[in-house]
Coordinates of C-alpha atoms in Angstrom, one line a residue:
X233 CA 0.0 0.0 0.0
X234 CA 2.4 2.8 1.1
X235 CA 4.9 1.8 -2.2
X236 CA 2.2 2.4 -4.0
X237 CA 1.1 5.7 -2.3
X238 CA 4.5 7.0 -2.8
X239 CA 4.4 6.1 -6.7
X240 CA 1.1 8.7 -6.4
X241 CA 3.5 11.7 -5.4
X242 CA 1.2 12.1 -1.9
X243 CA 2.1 14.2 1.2
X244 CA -0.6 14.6 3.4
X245 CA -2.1 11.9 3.9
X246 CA -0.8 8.1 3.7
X247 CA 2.3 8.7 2.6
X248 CA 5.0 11.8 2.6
X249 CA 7.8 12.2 -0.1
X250 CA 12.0 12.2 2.3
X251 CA 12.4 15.9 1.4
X252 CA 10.2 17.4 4.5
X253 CA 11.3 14.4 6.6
X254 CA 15.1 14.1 5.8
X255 CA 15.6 18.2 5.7
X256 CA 18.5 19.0 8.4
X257 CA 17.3 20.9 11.3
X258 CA 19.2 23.4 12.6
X259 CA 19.2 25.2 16.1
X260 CA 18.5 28.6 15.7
X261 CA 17.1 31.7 17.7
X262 CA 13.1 31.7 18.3
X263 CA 13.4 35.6 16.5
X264 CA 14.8 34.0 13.0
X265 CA 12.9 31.5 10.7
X266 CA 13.9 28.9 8.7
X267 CA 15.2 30.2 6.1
X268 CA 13.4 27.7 3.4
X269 CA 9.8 29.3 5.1
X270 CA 11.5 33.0 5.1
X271 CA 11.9 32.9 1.1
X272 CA 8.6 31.9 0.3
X273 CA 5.9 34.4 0.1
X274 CA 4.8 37.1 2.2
X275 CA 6.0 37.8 5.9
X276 CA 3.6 35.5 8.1
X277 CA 1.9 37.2 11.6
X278 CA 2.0 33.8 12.8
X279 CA 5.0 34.0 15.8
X280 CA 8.0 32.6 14.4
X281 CA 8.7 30.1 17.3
X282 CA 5.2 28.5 15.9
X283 CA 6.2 28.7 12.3
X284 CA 9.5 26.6 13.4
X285 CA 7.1 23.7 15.0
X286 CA 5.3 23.9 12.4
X287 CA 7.7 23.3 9.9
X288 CA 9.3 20.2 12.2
X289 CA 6.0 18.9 13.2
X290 CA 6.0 15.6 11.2
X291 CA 10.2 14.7 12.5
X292 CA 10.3 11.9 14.8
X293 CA 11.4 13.9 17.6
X294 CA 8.5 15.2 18.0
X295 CA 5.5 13.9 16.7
X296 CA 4.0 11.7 19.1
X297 CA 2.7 14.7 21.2
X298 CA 2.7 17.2 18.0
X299 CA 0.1 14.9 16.2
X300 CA -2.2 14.9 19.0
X301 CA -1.4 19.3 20.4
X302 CA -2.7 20.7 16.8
X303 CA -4.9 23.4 18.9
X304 CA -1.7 24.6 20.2
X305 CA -0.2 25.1 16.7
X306 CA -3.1 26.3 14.8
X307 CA -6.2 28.4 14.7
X308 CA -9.0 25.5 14.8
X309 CA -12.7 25.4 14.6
X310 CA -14.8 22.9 16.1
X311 CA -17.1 20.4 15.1
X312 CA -19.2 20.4 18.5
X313 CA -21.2 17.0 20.2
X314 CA -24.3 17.5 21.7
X315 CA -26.8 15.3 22.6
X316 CA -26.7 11.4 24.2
X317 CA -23.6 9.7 23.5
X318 CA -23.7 6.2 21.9
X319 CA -22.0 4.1 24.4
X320 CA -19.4 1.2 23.8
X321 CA -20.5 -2.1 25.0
X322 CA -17.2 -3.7 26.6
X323 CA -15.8 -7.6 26.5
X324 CA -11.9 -6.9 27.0
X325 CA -10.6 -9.7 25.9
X326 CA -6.4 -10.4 26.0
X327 CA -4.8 -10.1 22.8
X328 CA -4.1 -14.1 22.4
X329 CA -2.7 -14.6 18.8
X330 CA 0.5 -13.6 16.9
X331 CA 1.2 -12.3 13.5
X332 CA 3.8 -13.5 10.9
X333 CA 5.5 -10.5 9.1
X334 CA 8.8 -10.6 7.4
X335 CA 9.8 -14.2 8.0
X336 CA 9.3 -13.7 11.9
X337 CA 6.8 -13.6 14.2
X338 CA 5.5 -11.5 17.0
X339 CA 3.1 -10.3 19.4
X340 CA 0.0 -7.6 19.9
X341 CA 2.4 -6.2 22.7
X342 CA 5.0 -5.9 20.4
X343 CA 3.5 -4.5 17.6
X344 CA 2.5 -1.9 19.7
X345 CA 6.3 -0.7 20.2
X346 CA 7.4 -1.6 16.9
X347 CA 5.0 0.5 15.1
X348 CA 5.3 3.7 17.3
X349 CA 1.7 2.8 18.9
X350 CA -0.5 6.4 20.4
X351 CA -3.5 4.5 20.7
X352 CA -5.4 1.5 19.5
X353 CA -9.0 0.5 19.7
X354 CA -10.3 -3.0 18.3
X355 CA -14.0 -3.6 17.9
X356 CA -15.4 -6.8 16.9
X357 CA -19.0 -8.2 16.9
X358 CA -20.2 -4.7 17.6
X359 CA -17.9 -4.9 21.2
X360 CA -14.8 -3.4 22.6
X361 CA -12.4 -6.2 23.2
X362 CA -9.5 -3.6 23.0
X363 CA -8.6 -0.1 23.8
X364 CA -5.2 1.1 24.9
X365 CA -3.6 4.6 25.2
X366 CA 0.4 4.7 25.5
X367 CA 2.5 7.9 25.8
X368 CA 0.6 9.9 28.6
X369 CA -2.1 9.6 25.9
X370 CA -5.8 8.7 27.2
X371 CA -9.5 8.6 26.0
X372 CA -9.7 12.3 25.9
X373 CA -6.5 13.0 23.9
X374 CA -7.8 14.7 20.2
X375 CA -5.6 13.1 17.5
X376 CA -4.8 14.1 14.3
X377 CA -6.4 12.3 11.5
X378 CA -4.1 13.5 8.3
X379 CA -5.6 12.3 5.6
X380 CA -8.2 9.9 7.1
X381 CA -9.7 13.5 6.9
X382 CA -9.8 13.0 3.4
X383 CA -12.8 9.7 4.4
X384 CA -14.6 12.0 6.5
X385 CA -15.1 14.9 3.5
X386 CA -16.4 11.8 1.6
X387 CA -18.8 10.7 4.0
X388 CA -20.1 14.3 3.6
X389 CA -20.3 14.6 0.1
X390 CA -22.7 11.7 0.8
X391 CA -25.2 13.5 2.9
X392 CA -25.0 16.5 0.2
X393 CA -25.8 13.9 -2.6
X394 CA -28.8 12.3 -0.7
X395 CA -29.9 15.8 0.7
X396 CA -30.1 17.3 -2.9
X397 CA -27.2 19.7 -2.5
X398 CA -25.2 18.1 -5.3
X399 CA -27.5 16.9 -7.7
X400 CA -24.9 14.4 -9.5
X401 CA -21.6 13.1 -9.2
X402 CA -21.7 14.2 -12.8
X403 CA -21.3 17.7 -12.8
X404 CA -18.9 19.3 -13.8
X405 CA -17.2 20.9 -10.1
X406 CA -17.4 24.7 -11.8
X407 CA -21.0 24.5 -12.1
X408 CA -20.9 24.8 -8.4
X409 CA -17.4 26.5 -8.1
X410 CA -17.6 29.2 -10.5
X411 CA -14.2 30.6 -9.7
X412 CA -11.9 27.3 -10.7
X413 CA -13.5 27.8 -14.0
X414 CA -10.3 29.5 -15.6
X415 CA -8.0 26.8 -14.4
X416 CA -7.8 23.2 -15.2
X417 CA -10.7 22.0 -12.7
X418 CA -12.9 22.8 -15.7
X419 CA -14.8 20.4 -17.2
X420 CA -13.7 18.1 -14.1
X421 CA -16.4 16.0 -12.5
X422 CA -17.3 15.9 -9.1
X423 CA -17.0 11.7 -9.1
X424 CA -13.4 12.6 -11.3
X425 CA -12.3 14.3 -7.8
X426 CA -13.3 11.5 -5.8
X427 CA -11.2 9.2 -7.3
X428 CA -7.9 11.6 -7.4
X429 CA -8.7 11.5 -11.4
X430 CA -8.7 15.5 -11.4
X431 CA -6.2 15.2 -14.1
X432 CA -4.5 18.9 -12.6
X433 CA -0.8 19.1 -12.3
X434 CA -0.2 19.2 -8.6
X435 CA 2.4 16.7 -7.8
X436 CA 2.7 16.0 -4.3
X437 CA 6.8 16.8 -4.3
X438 CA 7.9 18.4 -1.6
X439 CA 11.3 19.5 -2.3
X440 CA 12.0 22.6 -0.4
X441 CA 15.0 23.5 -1.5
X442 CA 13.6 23.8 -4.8
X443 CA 9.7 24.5 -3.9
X444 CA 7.3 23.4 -6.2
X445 CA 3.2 24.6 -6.4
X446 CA 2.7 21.9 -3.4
X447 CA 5.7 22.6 -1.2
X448 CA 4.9 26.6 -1.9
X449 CA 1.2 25.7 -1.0
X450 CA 2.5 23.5 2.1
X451 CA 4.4 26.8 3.7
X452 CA 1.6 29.9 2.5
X453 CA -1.6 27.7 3.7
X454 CA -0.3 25.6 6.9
X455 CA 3.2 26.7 8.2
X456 CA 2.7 31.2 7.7
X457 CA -1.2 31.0 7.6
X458 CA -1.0 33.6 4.9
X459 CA -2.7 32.0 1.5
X460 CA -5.8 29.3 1.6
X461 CA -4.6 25.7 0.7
X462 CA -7.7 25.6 -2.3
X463 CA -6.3 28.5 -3.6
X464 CA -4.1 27.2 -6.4
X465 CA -7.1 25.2 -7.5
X466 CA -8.4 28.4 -9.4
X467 CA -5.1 29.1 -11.7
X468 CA -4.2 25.1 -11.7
X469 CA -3.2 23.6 -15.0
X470 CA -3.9 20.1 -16.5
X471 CA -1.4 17.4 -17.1
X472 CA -3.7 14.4 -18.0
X473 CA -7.6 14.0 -19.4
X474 CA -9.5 13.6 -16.8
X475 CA -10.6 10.4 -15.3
X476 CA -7.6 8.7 -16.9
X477 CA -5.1 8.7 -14.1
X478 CA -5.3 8.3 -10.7
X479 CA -3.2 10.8 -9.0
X480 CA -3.2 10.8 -5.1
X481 CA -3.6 15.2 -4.8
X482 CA -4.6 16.3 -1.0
X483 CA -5.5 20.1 -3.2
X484 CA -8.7 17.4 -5.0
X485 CA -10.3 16.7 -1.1
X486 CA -9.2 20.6 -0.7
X487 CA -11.7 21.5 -3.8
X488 CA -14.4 18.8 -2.3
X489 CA -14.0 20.9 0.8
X490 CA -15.0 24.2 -1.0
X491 CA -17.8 22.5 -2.3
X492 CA -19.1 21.1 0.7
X493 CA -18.6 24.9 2.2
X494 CA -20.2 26.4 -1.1
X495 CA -23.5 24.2 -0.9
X496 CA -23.8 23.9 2.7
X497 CA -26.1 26.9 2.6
X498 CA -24.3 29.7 4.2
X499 CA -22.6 27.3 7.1
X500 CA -19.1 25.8 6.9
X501 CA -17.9 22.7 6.9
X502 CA -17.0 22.0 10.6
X503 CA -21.4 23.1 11.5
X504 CA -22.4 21.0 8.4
X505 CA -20.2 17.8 9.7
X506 CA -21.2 19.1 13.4
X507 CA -25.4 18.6 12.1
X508 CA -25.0 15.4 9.3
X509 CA -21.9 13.7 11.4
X510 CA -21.2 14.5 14.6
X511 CA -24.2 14.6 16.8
X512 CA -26.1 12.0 14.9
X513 CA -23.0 9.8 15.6
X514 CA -23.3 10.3 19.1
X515 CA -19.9 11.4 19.3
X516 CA -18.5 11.2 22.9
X517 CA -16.3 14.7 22.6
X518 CA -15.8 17.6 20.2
X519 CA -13.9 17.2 17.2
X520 CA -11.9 20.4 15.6
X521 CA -10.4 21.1 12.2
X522 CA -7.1 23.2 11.9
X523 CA -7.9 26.1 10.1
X524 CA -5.5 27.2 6.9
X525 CA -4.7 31.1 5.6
X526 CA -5.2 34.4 8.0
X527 CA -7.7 34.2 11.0
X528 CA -10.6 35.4 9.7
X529 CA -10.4 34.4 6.1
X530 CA -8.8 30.8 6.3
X531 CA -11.1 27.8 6.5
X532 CA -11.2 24.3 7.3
X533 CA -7.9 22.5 6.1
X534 CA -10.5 19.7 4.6
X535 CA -7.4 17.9 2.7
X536 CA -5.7 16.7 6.3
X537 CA -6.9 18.8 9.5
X538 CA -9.5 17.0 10.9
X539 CA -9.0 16.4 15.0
X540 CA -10.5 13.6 17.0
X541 CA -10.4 10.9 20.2
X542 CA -10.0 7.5 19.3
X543 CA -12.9 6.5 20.1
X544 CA -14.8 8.8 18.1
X545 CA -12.9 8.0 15.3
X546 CA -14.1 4.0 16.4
X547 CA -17.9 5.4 15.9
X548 CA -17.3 6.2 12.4
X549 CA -15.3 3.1 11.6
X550 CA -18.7 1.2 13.5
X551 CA -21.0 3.7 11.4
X552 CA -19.3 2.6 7.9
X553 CA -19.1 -1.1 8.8
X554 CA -23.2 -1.3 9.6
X555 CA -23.6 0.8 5.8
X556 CA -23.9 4.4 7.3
X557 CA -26.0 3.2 10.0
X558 CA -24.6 4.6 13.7
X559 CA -25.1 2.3 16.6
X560 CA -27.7 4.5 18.3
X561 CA -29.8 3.6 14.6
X562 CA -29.5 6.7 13.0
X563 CA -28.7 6.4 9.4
X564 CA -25.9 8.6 8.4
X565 CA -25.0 8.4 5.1
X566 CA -27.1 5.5 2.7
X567 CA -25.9 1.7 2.2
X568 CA -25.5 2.7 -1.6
X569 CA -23.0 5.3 -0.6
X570 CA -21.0 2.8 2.0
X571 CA -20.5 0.4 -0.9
X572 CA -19.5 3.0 -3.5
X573 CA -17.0 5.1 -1.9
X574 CA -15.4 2.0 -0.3
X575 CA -15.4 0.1 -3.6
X576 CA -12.1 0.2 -5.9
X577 CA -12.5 2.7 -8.7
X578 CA -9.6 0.7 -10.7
X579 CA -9.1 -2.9 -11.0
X580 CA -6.8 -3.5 -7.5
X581 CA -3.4 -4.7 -6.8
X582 CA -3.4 -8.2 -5.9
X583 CA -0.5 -7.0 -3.3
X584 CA -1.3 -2.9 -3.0
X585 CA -5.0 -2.7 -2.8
X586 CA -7.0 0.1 -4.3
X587 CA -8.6 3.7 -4.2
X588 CA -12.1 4.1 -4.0
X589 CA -14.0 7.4 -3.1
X590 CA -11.2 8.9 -0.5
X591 CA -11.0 5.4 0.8
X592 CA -8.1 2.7 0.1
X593 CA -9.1 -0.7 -0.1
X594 CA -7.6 -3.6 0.5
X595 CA -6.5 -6.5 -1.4
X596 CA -8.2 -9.7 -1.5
X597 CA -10.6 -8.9 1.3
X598 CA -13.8 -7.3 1.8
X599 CA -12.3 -4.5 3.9
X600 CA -10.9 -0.7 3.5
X601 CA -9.4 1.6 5.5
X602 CA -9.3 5.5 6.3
X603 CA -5.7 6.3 6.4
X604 CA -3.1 9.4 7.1
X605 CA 0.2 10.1 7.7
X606 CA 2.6 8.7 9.4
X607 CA 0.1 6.1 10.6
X608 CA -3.2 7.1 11.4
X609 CA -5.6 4.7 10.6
X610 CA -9.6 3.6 10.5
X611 CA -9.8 -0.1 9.4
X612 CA -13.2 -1.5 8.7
X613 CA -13.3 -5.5 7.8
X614 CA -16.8 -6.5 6.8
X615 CA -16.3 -10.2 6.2
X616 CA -14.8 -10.3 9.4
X617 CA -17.2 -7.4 11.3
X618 CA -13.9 -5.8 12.5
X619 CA -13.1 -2.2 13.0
X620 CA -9.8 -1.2 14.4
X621 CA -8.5 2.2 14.8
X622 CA -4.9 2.7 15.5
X623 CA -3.0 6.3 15.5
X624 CA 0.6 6.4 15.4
X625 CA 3.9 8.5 14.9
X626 CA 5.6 6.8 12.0
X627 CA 9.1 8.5 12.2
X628 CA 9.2 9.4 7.9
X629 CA 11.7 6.8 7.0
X630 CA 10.5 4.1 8.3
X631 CA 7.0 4.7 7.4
X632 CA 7.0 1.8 4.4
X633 CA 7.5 -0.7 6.6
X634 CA 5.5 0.4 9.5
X635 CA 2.4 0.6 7.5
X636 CA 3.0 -2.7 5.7
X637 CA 3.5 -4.3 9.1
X638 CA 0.2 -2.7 10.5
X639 CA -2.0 -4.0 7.5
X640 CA -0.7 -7.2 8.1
X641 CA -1.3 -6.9 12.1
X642 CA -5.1 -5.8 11.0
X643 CA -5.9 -8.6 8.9
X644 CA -5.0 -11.1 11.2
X645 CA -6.3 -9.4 14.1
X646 CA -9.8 -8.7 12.2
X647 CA -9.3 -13.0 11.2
X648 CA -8.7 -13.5 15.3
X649 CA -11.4 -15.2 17.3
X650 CA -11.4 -14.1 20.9
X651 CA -12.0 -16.8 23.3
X652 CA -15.5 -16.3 25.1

């Protein structure tokens, strides 16, 4: 999964290209920026000492508490609970099996350590038989989802499908986004988007020292809070037909994002996921995005910025695998949707998976997965009735193998028959 992730050129989200991550950091005084943020663009008002975390909040050093302190870093908006909370029903069970990966074999406990483990909740048969918080972490930490973000937005374009907002997949995204009509996004469909089949040239390089349209975007929109991430979308230009190549682009969810916003009826997206998500769910806390460009004028950050605990990220993972359906029996999102989003736009990889509707499937198995950076993860297996979220803090070059040892660790573990 990750190889092929990287062969897509992504960044935020399941995969991130060695530039960021392999970029030496040097000590320097809280009143001087890096100098690879300093060149590009405008001066920021954001206080240099956050720009500098910003820019080093993905090293290993750091991330397990930066992934899960994102309202210390940015301007967020929240995505409020209200209402009764659909409980967990509990059957703890010890983790009794092992997993084969590489030739050698090992254990829950060690997987936990091996693939830099935050938290881990697994649900089976519609019960808790697992949940563990490591590194001062607990039920009420709020966790960075990445690019499982990237699931949630789809989930949402749902609700605006069923509701009437969107009348069709069809349609062509500037019928509804007027301004992206002089750029490339013309004549691109909505269901094109959805399957990272945009066709735009935005390759996910991040190459600071020479900064291309995504590593320019990266720095503007999320590290000086001085441009919106969407915003190249209305200049972008085309480097394939589209809905000929799959392309893995965080700037397509950013343009979903914008039309979520755009048909919402005056709201945003955080109240519109707040009303059709997040109290429906019966979610246990409040969820935030991180907002992108100046306070006041930047929005969500709907390609990667969605904030949440685990266990509220286990409701959605319970709400896809009964088809939209939350355990307190309100229904979400339709069935139809569940099975189209989660199904594989392309003929899969017998070893890779696939890409469906902002969801990657997996190969050989009637199951998908919600995934972002560095290890953040929302595994649904149907055949199995499993749902397993794990969020981690994959240091960047060792993220291949981490996420191919935590696929492996889900299958067997959604195959795993606790004793009664």
């Amino acid at each position: 999964m990750q190889t092929k992730i990287k062969n897509m050129q992504c960044f935020i989200g399941a995969s991130l290209l060695s530039s960021i991550a392999l970029l030496p950091m040097t000590a320097q005084a809280v009143s001087e920026v890096d100098p690879l943020v300093a060149a590009v663009g405008p001066k920021s008002e954001v206080p240099i000492a956050i720009q500098n975390l910003r820019w080093a909040m993905l090293n290993g050093d750091v991330n397990t508490l930066t992934f899960r302190s994102m309202d210390t870093l940015f301007t967020t908006r929240q995505v409020g609970h209200s209402g009764n909370i659909t409980p967990f029903v509990h059957s703890d069970k010890p983790l009794d099996f092992t997993y084969d990966y590489e030739g050698n074999r090992y254990t829950p406990e060690q997987f936990l350590d091996r693939t830099y483990t935050n938290a881990m909740i697994i649900i089976k048969d519609d019960k808790v038989v697992y949940e563990n918080y490591r590194n001062n972490s607990n039920q009420d930490t709020h966790f960075m989802a990445w690019s499982m973000t990237k699931s949630m937005v789809s989930i949402l374009v749902g609700v605006a499908l069923e509701e009437g907002r969107i009348k069709s997949l069809d349609d062509d995204i500037t019928t509804y986004l007027p301004e992206l009509s002089e750029g490339a996004y013309k004549g691109v469909t909505i269901r094109q988007i959805l399957a990272m089949k945009s066709g735009v040239d935005y390759e996910e390089r991040y190459d600071f020292a020479n900064p291309g349209v995504a590593a320019k975007n990266h720095i503007l929109a999320l590290v000086k809070n001085v441009a919106r991430f969407v915003e190249p979308a209305k200049t972008i230009k085309r480097l394939h037909k589209p809905g000929t190549f799959l392309a893995y682009k965080t700037i397509d969810t950013a343009v979903l994002g914008l039309l979520l916003e755009r048909v919402s009826g005056g709201s945003n997206v955080a109240s519109y996921m707040e009303q059709h998500l997040w109290e429906p769910l019966g979610a246990e806390s409040n969820g935030f995005f991180i907002m992108d460009g100046q306070p006041g004028v930047g929005r969500e950050f709907t390609g990667a910025g969605f904030n949440a605990t685990a266990r509220d990220f286990a409701r959605v993972g319970q709400m896809m695998l009964h088809n939209g359906k939350a355990a307190n029996g309100k229904q979400i999102v339709s069935p139809e949707w569940v099975k189209l989003s989660t199904a594989p736009v392309d003929k899969e990889d017998p070893k890779l998976g696939g890409y469906g509707y902002q969801w990657w499937t997996m190969p050989n198995t009637n199951a998908y997965s919600a995934i972002g950076l560095q290890g953040q993860f929302i595994y649904v297996n149907q055949d199995e009735n499993t749902v397993i979220v794990k969020l981690s803090y994959f240091p960047q070059d060792q993220m291949d193998a981490a996420e191919a040892e935590t696929l492996k660790f889900f299958d067997t573990a959604a195959k795993w028959k606790p004793a009664n």
